[in-house]
GROMACS .gro file of C-alpha atoms in nm:
model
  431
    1UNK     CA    1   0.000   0.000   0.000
    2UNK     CA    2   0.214   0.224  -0.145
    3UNK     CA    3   0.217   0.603  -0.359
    4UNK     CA    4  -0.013   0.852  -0.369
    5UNK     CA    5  -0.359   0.584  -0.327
    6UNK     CA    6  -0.189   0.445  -0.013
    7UNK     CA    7  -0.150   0.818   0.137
    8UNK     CA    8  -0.483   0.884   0.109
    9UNK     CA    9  -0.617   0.575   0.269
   10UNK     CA   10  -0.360   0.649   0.578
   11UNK     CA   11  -0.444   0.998   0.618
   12UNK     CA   12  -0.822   0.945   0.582
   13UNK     CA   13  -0.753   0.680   0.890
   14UNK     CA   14  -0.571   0.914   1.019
   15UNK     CA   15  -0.777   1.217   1.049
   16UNK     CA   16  -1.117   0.969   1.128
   17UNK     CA   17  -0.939   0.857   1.435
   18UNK     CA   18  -0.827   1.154   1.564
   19UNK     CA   19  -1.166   1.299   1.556
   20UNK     CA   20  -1.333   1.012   1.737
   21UNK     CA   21  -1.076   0.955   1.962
   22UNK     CA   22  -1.047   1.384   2.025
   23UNK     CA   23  -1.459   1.371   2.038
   24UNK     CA   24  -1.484   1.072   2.279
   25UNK     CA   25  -1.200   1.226   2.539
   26UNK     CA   26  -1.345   1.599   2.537
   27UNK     CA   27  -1.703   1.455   2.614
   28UNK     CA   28  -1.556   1.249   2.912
   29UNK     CA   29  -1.371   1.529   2.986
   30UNK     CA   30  -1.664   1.802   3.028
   31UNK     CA   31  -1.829   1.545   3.221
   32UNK     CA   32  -1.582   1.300   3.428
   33UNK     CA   33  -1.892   1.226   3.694
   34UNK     CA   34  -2.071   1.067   3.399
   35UNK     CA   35  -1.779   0.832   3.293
   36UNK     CA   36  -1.723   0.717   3.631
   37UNK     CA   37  -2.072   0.679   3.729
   38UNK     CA   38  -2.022   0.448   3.404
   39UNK     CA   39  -1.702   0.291   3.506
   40UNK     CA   40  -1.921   0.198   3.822
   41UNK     CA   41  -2.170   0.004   3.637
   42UNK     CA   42  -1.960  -0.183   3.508
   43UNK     CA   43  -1.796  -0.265   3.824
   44UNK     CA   44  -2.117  -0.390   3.956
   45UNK     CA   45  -2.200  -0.569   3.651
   46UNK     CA   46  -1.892  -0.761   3.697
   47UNK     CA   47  -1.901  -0.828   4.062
   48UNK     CA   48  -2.253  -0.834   4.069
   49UNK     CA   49  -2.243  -0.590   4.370
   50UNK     CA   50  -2.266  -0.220   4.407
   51UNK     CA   51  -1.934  -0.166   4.640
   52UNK     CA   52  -1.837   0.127   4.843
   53UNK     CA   53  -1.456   0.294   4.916
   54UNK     CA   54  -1.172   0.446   4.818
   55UNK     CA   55  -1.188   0.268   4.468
   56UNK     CA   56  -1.493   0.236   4.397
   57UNK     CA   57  -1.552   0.648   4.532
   58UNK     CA   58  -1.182   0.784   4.417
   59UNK     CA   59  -1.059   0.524   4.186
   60UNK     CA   60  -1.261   0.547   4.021
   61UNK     CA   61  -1.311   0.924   3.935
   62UNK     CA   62  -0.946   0.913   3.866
   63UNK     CA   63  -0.985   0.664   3.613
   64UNK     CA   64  -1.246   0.820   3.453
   65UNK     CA   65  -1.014   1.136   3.431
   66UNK     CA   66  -0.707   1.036   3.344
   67UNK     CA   67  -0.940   0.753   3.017
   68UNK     CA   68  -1.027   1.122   2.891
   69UNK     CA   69  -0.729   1.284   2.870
   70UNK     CA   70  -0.567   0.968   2.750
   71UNK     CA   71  -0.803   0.937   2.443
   72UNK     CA   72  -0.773   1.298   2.396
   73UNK     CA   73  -0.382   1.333   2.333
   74UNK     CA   74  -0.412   1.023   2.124
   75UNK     CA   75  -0.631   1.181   1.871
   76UNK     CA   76  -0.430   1.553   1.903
   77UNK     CA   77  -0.102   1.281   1.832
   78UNK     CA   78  -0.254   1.171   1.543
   79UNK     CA   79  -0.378   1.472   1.418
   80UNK     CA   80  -0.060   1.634   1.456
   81UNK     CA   81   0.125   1.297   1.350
   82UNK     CA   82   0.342   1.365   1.700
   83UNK     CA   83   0.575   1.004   1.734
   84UNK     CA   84   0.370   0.869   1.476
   85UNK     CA   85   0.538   0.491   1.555
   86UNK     CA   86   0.421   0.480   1.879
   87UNK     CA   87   0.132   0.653   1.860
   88UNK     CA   88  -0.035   0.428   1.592
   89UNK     CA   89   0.108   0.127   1.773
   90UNK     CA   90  -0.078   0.256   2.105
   91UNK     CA   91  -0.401   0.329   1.921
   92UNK     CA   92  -0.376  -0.020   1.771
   93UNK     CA   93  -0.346  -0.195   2.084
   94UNK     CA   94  -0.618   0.021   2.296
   95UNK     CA   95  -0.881  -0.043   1.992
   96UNK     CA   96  -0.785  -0.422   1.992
   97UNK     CA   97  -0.874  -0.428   2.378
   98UNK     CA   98  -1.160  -0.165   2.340
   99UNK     CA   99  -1.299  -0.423   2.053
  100UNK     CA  100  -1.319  -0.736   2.229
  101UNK     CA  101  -1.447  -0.617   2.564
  102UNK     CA  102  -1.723  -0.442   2.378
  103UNK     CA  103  -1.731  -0.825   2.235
  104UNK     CA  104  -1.841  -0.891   2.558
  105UNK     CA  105  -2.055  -0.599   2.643
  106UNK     CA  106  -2.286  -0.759   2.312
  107UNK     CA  107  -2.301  -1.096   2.419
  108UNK     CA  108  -2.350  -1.034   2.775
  109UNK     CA  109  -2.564  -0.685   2.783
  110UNK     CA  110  -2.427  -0.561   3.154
  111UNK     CA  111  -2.531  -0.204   3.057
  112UNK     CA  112  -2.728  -0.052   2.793
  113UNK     CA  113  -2.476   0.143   2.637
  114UNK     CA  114  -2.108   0.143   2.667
  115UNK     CA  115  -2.060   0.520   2.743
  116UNK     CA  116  -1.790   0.554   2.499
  117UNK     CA  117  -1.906   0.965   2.402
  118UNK     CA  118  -2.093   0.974   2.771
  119UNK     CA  119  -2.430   1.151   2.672
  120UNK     CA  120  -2.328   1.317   2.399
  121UNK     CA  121  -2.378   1.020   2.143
  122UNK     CA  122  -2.537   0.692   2.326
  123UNK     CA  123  -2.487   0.393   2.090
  124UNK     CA  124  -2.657   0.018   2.114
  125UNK     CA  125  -2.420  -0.249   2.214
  126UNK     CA  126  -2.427  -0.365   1.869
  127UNK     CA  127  -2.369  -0.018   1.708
  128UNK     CA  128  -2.032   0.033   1.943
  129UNK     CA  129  -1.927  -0.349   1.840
  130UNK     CA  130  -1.979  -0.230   1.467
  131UNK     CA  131  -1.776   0.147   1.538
  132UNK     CA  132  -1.502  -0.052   1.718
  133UNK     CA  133  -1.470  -0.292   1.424
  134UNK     CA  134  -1.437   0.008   1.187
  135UNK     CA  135  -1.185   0.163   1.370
  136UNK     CA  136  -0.965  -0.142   1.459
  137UNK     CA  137  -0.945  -0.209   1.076
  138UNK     CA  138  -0.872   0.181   1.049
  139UNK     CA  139  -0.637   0.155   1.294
  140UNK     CA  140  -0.421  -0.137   1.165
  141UNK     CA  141  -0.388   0.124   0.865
  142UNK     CA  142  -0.211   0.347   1.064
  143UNK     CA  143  -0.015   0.086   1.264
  144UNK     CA  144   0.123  -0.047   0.933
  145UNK     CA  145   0.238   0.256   0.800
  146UNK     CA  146   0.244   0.515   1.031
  147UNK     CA  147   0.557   0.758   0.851
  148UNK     CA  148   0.295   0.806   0.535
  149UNK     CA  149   0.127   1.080   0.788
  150UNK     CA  150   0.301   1.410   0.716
  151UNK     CA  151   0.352   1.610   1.040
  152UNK     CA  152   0.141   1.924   1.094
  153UNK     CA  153   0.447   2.008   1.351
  154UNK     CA  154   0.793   1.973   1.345
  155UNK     CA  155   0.928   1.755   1.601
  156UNK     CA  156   1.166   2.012   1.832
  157UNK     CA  157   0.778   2.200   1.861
  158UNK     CA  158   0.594   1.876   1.916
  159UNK     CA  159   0.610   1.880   2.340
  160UNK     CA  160   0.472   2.208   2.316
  161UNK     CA  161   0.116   2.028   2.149
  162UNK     CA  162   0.110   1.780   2.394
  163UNK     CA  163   0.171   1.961   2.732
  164UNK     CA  164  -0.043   2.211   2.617
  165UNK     CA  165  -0.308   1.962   2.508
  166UNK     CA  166  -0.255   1.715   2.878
  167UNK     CA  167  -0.330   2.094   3.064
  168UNK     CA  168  -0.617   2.220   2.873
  169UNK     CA  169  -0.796   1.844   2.890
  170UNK     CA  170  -0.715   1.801   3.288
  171UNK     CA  171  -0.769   2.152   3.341
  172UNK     CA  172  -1.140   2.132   3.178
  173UNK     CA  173  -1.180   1.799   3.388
  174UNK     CA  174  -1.111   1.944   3.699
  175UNK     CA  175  -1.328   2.243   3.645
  176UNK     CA  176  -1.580   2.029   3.546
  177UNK     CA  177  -1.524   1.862   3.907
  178UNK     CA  178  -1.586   2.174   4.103
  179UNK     CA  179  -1.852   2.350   3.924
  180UNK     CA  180  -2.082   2.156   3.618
  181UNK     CA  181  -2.029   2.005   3.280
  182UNK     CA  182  -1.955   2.322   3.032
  183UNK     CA  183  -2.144   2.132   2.751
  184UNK     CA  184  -2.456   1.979   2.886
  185UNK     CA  185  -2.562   1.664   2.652
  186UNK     CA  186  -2.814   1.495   2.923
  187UNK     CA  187  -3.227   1.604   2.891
  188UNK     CA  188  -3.189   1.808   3.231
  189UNK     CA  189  -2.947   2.128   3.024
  190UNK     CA  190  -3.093   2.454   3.132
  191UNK     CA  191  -3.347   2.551   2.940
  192UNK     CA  192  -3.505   2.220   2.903
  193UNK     CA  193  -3.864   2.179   2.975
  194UNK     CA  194  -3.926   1.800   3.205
  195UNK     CA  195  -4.287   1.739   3.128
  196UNK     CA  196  -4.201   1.797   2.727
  197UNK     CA  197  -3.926   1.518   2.789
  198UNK     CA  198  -4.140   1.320   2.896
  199UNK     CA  199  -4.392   1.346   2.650
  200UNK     CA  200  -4.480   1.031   2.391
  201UNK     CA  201  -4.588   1.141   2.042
  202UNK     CA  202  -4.883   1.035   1.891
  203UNK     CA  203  -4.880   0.715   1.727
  204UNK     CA  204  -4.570   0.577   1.883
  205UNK     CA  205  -4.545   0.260   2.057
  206UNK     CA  206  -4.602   0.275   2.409
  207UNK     CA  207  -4.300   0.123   2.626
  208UNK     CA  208  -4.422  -0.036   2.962
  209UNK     CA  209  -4.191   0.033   3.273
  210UNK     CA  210  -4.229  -0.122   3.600
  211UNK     CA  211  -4.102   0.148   3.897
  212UNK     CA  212  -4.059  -0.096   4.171
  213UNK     CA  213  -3.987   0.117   4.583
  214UNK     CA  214  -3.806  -0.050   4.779
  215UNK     CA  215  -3.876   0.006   5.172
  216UNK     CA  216  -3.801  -0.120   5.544
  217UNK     CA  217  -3.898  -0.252   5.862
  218UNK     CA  218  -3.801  -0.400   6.149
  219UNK     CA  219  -3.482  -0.489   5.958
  220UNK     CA  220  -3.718  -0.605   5.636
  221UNK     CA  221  -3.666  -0.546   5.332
  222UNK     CA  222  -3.965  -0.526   5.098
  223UNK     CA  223  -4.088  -0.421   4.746
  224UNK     CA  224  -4.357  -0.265   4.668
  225UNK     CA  225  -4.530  -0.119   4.345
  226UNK     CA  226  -4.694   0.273   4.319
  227UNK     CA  227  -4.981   0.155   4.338
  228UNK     CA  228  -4.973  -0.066   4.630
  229UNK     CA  229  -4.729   0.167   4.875
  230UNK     CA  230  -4.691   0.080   5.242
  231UNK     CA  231  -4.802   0.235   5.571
  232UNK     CA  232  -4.577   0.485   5.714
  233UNK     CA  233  -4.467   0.226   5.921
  234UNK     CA  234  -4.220   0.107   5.648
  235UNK     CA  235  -3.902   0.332   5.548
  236UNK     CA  236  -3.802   0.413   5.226
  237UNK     CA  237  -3.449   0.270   5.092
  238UNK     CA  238  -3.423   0.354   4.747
  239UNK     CA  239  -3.649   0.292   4.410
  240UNK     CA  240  -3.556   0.163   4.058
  241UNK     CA  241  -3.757   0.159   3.706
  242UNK     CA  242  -3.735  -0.130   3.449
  243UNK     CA  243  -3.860  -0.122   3.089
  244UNK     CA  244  -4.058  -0.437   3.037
  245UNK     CA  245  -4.127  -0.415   2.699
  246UNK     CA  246  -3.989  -0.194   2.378
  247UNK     CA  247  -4.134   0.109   2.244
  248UNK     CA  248  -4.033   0.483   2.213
  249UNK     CA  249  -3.893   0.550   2.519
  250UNK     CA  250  -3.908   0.975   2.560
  251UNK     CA  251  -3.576   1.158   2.695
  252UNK     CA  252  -3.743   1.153   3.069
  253UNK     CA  253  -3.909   0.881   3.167
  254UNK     CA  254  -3.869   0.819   3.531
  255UNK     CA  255  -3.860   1.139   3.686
  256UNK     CA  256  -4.048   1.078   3.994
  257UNK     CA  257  -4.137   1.272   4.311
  258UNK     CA  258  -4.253   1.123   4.677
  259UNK     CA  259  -4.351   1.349   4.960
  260UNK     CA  260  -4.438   1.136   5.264
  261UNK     CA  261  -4.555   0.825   5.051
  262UNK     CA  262  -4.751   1.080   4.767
  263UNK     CA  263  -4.691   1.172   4.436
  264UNK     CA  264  -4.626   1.517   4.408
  265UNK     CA  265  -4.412   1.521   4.047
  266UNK     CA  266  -4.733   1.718   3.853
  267UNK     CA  267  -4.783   1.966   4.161
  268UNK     CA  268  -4.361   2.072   4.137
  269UNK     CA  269  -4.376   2.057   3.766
  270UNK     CA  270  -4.686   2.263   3.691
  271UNK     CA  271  -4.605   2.547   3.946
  272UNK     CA  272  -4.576   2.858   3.787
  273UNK     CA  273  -4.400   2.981   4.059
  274UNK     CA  274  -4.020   2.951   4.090
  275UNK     CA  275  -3.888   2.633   4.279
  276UNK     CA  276  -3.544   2.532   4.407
  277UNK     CA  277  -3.487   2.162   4.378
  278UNK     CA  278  -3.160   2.081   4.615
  279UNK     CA  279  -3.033   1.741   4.426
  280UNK     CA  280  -2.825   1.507   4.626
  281UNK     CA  281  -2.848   1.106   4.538
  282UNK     CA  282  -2.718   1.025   4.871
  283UNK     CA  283  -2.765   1.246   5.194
  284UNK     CA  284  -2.464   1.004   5.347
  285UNK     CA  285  -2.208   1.118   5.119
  286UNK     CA  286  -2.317   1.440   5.004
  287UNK     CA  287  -2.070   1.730   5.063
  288UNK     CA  288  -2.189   1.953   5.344
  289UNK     CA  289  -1.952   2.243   5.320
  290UNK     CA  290  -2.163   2.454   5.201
  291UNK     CA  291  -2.496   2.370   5.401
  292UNK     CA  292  -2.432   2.758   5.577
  293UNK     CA  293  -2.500   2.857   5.230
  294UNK     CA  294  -2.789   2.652   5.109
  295UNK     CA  295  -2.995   2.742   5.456
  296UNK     CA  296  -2.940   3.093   5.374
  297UNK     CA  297  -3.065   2.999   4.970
  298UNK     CA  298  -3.394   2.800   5.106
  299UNK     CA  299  -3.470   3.115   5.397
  300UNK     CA  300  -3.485   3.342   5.074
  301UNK     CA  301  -3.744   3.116   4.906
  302UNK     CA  302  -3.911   3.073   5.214
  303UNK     CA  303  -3.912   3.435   5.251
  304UNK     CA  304  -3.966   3.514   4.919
  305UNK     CA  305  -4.256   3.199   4.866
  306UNK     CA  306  -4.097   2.999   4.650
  307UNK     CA  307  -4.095   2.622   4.769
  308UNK     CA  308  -3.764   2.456   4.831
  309UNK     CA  309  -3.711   2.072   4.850
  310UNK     CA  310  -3.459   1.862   4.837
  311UNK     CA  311  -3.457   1.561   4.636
  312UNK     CA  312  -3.262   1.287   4.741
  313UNK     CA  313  -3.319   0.887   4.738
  314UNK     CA  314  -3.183   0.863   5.094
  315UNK     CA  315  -3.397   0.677   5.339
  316UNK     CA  316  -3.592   0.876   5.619
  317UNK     CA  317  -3.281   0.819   5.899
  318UNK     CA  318  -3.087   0.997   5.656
  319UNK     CA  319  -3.261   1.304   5.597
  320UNK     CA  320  -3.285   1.336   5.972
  321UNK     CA  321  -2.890   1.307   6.015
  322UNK     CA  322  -2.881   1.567   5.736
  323UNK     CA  323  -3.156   1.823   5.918
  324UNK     CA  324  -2.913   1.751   6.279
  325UNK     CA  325  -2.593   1.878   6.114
  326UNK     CA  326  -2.676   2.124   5.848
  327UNK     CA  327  -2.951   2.291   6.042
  328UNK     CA  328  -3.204   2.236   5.761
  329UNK     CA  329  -3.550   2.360   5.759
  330UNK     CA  330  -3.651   2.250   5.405
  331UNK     CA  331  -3.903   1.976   5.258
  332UNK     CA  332  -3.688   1.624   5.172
  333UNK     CA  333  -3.845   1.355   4.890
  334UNK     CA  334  -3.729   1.109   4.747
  335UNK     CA  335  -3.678   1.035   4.371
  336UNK     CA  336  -3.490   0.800   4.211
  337UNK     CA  337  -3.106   0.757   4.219
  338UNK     CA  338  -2.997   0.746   3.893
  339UNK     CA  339  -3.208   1.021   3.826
  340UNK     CA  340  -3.050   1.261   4.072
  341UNK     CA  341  -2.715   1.139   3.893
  342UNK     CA  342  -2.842   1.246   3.527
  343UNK     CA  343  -3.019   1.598   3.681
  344UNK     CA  344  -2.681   1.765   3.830
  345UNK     CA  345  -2.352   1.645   3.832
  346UNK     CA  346  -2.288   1.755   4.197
  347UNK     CA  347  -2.404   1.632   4.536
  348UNK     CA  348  -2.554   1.836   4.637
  349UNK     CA  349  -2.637   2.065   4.337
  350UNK     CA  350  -2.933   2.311   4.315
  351UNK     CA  351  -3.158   2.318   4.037
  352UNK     CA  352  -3.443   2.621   3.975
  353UNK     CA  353  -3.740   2.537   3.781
  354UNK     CA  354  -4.074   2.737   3.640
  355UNK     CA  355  -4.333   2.536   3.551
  356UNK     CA  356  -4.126   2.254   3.482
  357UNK     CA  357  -3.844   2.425   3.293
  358UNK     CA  358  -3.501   2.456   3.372
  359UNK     CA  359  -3.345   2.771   3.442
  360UNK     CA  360  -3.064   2.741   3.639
  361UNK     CA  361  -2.788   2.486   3.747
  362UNK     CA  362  -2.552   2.510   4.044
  363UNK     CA  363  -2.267   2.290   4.209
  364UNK     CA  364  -2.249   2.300   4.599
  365UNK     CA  365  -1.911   2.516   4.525
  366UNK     CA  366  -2.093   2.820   4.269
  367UNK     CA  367  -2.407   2.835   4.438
  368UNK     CA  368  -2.620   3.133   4.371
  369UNK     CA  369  -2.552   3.505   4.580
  370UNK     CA  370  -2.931   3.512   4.713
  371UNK     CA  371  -3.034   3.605   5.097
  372UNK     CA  372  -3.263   3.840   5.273
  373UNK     CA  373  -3.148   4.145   5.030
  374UNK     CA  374  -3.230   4.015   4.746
  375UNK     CA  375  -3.466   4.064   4.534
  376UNK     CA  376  -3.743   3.842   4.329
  377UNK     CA  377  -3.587   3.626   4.109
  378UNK     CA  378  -3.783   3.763   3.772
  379UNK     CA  379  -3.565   4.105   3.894
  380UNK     CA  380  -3.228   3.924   3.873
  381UNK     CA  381  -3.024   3.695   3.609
  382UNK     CA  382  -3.096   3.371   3.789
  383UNK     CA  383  -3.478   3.423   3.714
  384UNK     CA  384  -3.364   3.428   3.346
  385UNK     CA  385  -3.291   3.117   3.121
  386UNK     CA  386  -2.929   3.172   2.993
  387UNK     CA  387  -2.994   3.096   2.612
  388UNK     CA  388  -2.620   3.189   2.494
  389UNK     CA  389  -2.461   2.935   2.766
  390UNK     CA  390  -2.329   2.636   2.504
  391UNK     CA  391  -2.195   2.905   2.284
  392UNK     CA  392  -2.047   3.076   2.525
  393UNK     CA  393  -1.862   2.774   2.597
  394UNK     CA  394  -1.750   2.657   2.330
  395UNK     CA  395  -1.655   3.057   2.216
  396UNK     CA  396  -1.360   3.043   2.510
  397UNK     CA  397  -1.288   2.686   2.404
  398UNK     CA  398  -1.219   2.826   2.046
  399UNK     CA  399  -1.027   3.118   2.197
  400UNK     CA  400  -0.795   2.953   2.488
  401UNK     CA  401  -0.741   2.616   2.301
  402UNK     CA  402  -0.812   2.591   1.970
  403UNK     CA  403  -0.661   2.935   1.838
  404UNK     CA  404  -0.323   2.898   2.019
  405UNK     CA  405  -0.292   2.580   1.865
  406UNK     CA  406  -0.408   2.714   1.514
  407UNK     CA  407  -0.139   3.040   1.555
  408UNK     CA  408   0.174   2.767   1.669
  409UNK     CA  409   0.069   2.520   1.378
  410UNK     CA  410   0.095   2.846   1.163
  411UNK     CA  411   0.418   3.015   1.268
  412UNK     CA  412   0.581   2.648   1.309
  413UNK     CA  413   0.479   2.599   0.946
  414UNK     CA  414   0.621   2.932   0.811
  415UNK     CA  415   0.967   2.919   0.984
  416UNK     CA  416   1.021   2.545   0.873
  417UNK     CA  417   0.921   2.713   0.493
  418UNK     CA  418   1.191   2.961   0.559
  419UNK     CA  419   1.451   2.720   0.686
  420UNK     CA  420   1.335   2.494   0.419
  421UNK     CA  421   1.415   2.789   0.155
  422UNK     CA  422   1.744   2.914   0.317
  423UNK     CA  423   1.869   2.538   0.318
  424UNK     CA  424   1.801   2.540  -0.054
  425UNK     CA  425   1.958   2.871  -0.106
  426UNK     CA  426   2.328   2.763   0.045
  427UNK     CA  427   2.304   2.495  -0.115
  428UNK     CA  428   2.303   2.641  -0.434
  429UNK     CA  429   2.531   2.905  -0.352
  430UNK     CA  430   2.799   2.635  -0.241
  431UNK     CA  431   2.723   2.451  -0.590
   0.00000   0.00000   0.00000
């Protein structure tokens, strides 16, 4: 594979794996809570147990960082062609891996989807078996003859791509960490309206889920159904939703509310007041640094009559130990887990809805300036839906990433022109 035909098949390899593998690492990047809430799953697939500790808690959020960043400077390598030998060689290898345990992810099903562009692109089982496949083939291309990709660098400027690449995608991780995802791909993104998500067109095949609580007593374990809930005798432990049969299944469809054993969902969603959801899966491990904070948030909406809740899928003991430390005089519910997980990628996080739509999103660490000065919310920006945020994003993205690479590619490929020239030049003088 040879001349000009053989270029062209390389650098078309080339330049499709470097923007999956550049696309796959920024998404887990702007979102490393959703890859390792992934790399969980599969944990407990495999084990067949949902462990708790340092692993399971830290590991793996570190794994789940450092996966990003190390798909990301493998695509910016081979876009850039930077140690093209080993590059290709490493690409090879991590697609031959990649391609036979998503082998096993189609025969055995642990998840639904492998999470390999987190929510940004969710593919079948089958459909990532079929991309891996492609790109292993693609891959061996590249492997084989990995000097027919012409550098967009020259090698003495080469560190400066990849430094600068492993700080901007750890750097965006990180940030990510402490305040939200600065691309939101999941159906709760600000400006997203629940009860639409979780409407079914007309016409479309109805999908049947069974929401099964799970509650307590006396040491007991027991499930029950919504319609056949317990006494208040029995404590709730957590919930979970199964589809039971296929159909179109709509963007939200198992956003649940439960206020002392009742359904309140339609009453929170069709306010047309404001109301501040506080979002924490588990009460028990929820940061509560900023609790000082929140109380003074929730005595604002108290003040102000907006209704403030927290959402959690903590059991009743829970909440209590939560109310004893933080001092908190707001409404708990519970609502499924994985739920909480998809809303806000922060525990806790604050979310403020209208009538169902999403206006604002906070981490525990950038919650909103509000107390007993301020005013309504329709007289300030947080009682406004930020329209402009994804652009916004991506504009400084353009402007502290992409651009400096852009100008360095430029003036790297100008003075290797001129020394290119002047080379030429003596040599023809000395002729």
């Amino acid at each position: 594979m040879d001349g000009v035909l053989g270029g062209v098949l390389v650098n078309i390899a080339r330049l499709i794996l470097a923007a999956t593998f550049i696309f796959s690492g920024f998404v887990k990047a702007v979102d490393p809570l959703g890859s390792q809430y992934k790399i969980q799953d599969y944990i407990a697939a495999v084990t067949d147990a949902y462990n708790t500790g340092f692993f399971h808690d830290w590991g793996t959020l570190v794994a789940s960082v450092i996966l990003a960043a190390f798909e990301f400077l493998l695509g910016i390598h081979l876009l850039f062609a930077i140690n093209r030998r080993i590059s290709t060689k490493i690409v090879w290898i991590f697609m031959l891996v990649m391609t036979f345990v998503t082998i096993w992810i189609f025969i055995a099903d642990p998840v639904s989807d492998c999470g390999c562009f987190g929510e940004a692109l969710v593919l079948t089982n089958g459909q990532t078996l079929l991309k891996n496949i492609v790109l292993l083939v693609l891959a061996t291309v590249l492997a084989w003859k990995p000097l027919m990709m012409p550098r967009l660098i020259s090698r003495h400027n080469a560190w400066i791509v990849s430094n600068f690449s492993a700080l901007f995608v750890l750097a965006t991780s990180v940030y990510c960490l402490y305040d939200l995802p600065i691309a939101d791909f999941r159906p709760y993104h600000i400006g997203a309206s629940i009860p639409r998500g979780m409407e079914i067109p007309e016409g479309a095949e109805q999908p049947q889920f069974n929401t099964t609580l799970i509650y307590k007593r006396d040491g007991e374990q027991k499930e029950f159904t919504m319609e056949n809930l317990p006494d208040s005798t029995w404590t709730f432990v957590d919930s979970k939703s199964e589809q039971i049969t296929e159909g179109y299944v709509p963007p939200i469809h198992d956003f649940n509310i439960l206020y002392n054993e009742e359904d309140i969902t339609e009453d929170i969603l069709s306010d047309p007041n404001y109301t501040f959801l506080l979002i924490a899966p588990h009460l028990e491990t929820a940061d509560e640094s900023q609790f000082g904070k929140i109380n003074i948030i929730a005595d604002y909406a108290q003040r102000r009559h907006y209704r403030f809740i927290c959402l959690t899928a903590s059991g009743k003991e829970a909440m209590e130990h939560w109310a004893d430390i933080t001092g908190a005089n707001y409404e708990f519910a519970n609502t499924d887990e994985t739920t909480l997980k998809t809303i806000v990628r922060s525990s806790p996080g604050l979310l403020l809805l209208k009538e169902g739509t999403i206006y604002q999103k906070w981490s525990h660490n950038m919650l909103p300036k509000l107390d007993e000065k301020s005013p309504a919310l329709e007289k300030t920006p947080y009682g406004k839906i930020d329209e402009r945020h994804d652009s916004n994003v991506f504009s400084k993205i353009l402007l502290w990433y992409v651009l400096p690479l852009i100008i360095l590619t430029l003036f790297d490929r100008i003075v290797a022109g001129i020394i290119a020239i002047v080379r030429r030049l003596t040599k023809t003088v000395k002729a």
